[in-house]
C-alpha positions as a LaTeX table, in Angstrom:
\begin{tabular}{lrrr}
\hline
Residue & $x$ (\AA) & $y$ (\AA) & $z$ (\AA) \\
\hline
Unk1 & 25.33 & 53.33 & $-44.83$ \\
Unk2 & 26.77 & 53.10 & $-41.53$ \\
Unk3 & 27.17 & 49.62 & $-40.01$ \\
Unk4 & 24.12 & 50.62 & $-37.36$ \\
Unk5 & 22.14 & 50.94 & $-40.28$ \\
Unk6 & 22.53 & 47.44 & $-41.80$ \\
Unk7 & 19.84 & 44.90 & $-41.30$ \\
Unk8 & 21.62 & 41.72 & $-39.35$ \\
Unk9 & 20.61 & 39.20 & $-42.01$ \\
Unk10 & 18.18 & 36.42 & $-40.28$ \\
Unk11 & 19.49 & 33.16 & $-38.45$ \\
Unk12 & 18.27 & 30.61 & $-40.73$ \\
Unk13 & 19.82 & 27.22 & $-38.29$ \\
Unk14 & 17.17 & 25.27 & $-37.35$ \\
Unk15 & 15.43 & 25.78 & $-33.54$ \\
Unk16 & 16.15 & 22.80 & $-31.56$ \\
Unk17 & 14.30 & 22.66 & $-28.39$ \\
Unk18 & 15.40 & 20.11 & $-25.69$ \\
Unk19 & 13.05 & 17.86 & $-24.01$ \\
Unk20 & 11.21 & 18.33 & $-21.20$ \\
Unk21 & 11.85 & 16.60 & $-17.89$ \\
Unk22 & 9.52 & 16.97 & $-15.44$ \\
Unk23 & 11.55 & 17.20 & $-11.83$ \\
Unk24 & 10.26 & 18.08 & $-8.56$ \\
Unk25 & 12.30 & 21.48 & $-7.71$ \\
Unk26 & 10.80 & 21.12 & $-4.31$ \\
Unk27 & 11.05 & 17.43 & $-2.85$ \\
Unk28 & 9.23 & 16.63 & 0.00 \\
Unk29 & 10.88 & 16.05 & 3.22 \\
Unk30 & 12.20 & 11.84 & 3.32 \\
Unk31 & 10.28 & 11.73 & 6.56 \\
Unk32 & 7.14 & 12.85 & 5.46 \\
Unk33 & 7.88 & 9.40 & 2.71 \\
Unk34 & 7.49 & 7.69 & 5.87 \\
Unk35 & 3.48 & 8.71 & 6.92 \\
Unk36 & 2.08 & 6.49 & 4.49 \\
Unk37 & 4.09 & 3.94 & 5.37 \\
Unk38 & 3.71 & 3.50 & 9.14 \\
Unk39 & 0.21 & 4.62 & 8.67 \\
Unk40 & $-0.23$ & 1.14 & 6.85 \\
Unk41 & 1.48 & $-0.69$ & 9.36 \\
Unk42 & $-0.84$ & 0.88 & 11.88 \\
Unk43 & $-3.79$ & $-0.62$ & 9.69 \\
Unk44 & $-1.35$ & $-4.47$ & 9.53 \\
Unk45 & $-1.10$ & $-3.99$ & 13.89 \\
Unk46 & $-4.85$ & $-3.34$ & 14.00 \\
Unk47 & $-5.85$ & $-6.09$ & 11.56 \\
Unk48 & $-3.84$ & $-8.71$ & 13.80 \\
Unk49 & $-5.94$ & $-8.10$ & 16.98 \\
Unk50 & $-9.30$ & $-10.28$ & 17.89 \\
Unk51 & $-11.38$ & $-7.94$ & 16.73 \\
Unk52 & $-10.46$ & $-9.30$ & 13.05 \\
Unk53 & $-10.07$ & $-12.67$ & 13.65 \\
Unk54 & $-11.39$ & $-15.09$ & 11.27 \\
Unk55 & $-14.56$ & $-16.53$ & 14.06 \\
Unk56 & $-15.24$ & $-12.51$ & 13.60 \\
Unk57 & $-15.09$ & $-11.23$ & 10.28 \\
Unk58 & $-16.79$ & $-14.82$ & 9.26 \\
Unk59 & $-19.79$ & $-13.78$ & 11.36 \\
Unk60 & $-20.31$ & $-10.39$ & 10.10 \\
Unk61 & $-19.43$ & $-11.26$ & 6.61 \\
Unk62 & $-21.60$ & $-14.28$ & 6.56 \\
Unk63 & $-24.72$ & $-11.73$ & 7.96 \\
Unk64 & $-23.77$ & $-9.64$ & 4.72 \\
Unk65 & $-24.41$ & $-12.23$ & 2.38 \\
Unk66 & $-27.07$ & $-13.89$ & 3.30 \\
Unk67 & $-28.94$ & $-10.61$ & 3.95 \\
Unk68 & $-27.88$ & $-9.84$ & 0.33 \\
Unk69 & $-28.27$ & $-12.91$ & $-1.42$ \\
Unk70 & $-30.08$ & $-15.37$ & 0.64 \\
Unk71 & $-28.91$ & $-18.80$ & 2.19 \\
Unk72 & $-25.64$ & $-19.44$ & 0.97 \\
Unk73 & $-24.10$ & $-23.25$ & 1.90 \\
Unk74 & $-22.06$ & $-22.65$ & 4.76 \\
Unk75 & $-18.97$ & $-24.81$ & 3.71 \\
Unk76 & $-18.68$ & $-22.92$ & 0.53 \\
Unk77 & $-18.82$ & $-19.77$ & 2.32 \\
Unk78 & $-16.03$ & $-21.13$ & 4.74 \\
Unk79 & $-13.68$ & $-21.66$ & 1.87 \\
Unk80 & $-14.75$ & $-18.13$ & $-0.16$ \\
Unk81 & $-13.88$ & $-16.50$ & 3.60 \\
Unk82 & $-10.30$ & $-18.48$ & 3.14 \\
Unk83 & $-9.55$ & $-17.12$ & 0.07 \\
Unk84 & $-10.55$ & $-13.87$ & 0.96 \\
Unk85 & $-8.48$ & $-13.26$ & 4.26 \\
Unk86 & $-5.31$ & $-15.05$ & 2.20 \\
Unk87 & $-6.03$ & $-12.37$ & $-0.47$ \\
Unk88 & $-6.48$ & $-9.52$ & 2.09 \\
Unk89 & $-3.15$ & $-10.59$ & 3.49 \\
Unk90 & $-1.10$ & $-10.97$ & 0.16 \\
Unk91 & $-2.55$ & $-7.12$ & $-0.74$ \\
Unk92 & $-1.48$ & $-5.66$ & 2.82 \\
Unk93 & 1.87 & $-7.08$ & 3.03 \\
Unk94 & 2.58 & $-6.03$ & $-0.90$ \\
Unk95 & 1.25 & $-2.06$ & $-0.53$ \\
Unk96 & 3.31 & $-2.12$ & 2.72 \\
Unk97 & 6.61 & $-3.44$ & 0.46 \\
Unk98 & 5.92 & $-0.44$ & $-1.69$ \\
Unk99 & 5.22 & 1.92 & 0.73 \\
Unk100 & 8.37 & 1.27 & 2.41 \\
Unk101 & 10.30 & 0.72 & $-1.04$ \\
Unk102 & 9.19 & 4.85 & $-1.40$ \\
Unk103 & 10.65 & 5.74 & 1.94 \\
Unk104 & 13.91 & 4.30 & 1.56 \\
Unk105 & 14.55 & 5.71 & $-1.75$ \\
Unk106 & 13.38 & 8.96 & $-0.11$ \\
Unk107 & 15.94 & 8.09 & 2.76 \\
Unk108 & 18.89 & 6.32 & 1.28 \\
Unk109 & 20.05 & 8.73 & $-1.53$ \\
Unk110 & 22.62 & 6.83 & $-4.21$ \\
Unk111 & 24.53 & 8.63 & $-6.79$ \\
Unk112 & 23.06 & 9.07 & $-10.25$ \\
Unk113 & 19.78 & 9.40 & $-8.43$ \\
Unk114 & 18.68 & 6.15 & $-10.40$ \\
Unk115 & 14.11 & 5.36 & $-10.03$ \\
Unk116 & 15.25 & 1.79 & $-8.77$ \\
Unk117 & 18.13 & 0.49 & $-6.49$ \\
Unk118 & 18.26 & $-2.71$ & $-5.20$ \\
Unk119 & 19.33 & $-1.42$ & $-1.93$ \\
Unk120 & 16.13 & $-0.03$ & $-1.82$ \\
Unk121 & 14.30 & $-2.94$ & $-2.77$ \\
Unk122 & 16.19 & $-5.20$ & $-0.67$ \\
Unk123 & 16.01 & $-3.60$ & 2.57 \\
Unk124 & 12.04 & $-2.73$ & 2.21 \\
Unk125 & 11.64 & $-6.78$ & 1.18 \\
Unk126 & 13.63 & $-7.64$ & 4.50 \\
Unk127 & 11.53 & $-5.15$ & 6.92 \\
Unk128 & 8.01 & $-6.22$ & 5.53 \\
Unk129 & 9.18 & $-9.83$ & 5.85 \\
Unk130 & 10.28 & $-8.67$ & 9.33 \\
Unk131 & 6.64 & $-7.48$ & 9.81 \\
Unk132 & 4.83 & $-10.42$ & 8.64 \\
Unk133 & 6.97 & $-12.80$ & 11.18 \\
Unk134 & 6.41 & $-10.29$ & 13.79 \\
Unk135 & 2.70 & $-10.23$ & 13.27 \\
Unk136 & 2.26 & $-14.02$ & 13.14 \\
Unk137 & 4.26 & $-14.74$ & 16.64 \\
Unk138 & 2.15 & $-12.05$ & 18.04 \\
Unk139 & $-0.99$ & $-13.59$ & 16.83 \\
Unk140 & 0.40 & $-16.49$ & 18.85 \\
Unk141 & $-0.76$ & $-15.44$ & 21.80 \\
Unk142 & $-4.22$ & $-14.36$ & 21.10 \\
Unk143 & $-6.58$ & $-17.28$ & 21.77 \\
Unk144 & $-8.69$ & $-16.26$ & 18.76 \\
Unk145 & $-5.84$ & $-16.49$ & 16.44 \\
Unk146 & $-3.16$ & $-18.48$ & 15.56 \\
Unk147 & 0.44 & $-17.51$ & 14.43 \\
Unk148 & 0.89 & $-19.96$ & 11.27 \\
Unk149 & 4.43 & $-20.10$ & 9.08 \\
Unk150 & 2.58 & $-20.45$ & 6.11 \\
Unk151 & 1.39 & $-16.91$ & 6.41 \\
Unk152 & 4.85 & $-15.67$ & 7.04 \\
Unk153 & 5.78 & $-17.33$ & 3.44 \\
Unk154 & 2.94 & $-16.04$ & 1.48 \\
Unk155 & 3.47 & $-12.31$ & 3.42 \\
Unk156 & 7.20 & $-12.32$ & 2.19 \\
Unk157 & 5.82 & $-13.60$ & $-1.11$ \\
Unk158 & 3.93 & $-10.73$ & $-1.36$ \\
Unk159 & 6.32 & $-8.26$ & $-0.80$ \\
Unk160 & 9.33 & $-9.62$ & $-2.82$ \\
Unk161 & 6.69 & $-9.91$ & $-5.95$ \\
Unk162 & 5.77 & $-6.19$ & $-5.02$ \\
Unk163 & 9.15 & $-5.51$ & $-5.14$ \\
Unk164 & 9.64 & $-7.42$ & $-8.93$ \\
Unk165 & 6.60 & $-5.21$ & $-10.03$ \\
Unk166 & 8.14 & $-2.27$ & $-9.32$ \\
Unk167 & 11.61 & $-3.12$ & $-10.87$ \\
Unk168 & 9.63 & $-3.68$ & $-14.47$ \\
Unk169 & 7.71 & $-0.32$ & $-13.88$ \\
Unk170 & 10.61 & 1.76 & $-13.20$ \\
Unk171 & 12.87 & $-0.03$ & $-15.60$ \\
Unk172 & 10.01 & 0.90 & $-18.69$ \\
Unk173 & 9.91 & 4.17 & $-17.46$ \\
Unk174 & 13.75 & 4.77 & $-17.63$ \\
Unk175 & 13.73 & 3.06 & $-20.73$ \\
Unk176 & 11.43 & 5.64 & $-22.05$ \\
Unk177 & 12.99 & 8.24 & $-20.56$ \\
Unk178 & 16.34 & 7.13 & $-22.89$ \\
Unk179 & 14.49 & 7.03 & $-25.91$ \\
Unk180 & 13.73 & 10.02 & $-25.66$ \\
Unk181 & 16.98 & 11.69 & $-24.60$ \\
Unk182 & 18.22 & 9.60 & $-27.67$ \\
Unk183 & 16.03 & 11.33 & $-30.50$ \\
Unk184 & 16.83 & 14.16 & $-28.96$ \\
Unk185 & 20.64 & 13.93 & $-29.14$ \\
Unk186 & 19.98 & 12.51 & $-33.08$ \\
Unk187 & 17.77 & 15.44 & $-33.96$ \\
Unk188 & 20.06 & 17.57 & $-32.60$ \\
Unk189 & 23.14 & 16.32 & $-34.70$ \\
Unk190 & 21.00 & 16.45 & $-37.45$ \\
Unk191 & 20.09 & 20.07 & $-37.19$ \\
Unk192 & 24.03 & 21.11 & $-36.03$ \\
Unk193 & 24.94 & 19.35 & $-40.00$ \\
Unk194 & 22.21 & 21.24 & $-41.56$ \\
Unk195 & 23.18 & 24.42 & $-39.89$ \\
Unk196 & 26.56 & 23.50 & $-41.34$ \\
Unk197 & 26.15 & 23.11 & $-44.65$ \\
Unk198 & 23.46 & 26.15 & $-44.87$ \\
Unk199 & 26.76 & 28.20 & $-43.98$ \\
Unk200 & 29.00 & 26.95 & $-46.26$ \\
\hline
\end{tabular}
């Protein structure tokens, strides 16, 4: 028997596979990271005009509920329409901290391509605190509004807790991501010793 006649006797190592890590092989342009971003700002310059000032939005707001509901006591409704713009400001100024948090990392590229850098984080915390002092000095000189510190404080609070939330997200996910590079790397020690001693 020739040695082209032999049968090759089977592999009989294990089959590791590696895992799977889902990458974008196409990444979007960094500027097109910015669209979302300045489109949201467009919504922050809009919101800080008279047309939603608080003599406004209580008005229309105030037409809605008592259509809906009935007579509703006015000074409760006065502080409900408090907590409601505070709330609508803490949610702008914190999407707008993540928006731009996206951009930069789109735009400032750092080695090990890391999810998180707190250059990132820092310098999207600084321009939506920027924003929110901008938008309350302008407010300053619209009769209907008023430009008020407070709302500068609670803006930037907003965005630097954004900022916190994404930290923990990204961390967990890189955490996970470890793991399970980790059982990988064990299974596949495991497999290279039993493909060892299956040859000896």
């Amino acid at each position: 028997m020739t040695r082209w006649n032999r049968r090759r006797a089977p592999n009989l190592s294990p089959i590791v596979t590696e895992p799977q890590v889902v990458t974008n092989s196409t990444p979007r342009p960094a500027w097109k990271q910015w669209i979302p971003a300045a489109a949201w700002l467009g919504i922050i310059c809009f919101e800080s005009t008279d047309l939603l000032s608080s003599a406004h939005t209580g008005s229309i707001l105030y037409s809605v509920v008592t259509h809906l509901f009935g007579h509703v006591n006015p000074l409760v409704f006065v502080v409900w329409h408090h907590l409601l713009r505070k709330a609508g400001h803490v949610t702008g100024y914190a999407v707008l901290s993540w928006l731009l948090f996206r951009a930069w990392r789109a735009t400032l590229p750092v080695p090990n391509a890391p999810a998180w850098s707190s250059a990132w984080a820092r310098v999207a915390f600084l321009m939506t605190a920027l924003v929110a002092t901008l938008d309350e000095w302008h407010q300053m000189f619209i009769p209907s509004r008023t430009g008020n510190l407070r709302d500068v404080v609670l803006d930037s609070g907003a965005a630097f807790g954004a900022q916190v939330l994404i930290w923990l997200f990204l961390r967990g996910c890189d955490s996970r991501q470890d793991e399970t590079f980790s059982r990988f790397e064990a299974s596949s020690s495991t497999a290279d010793t039993t493909a060892r001693a299956a040859e000896k």
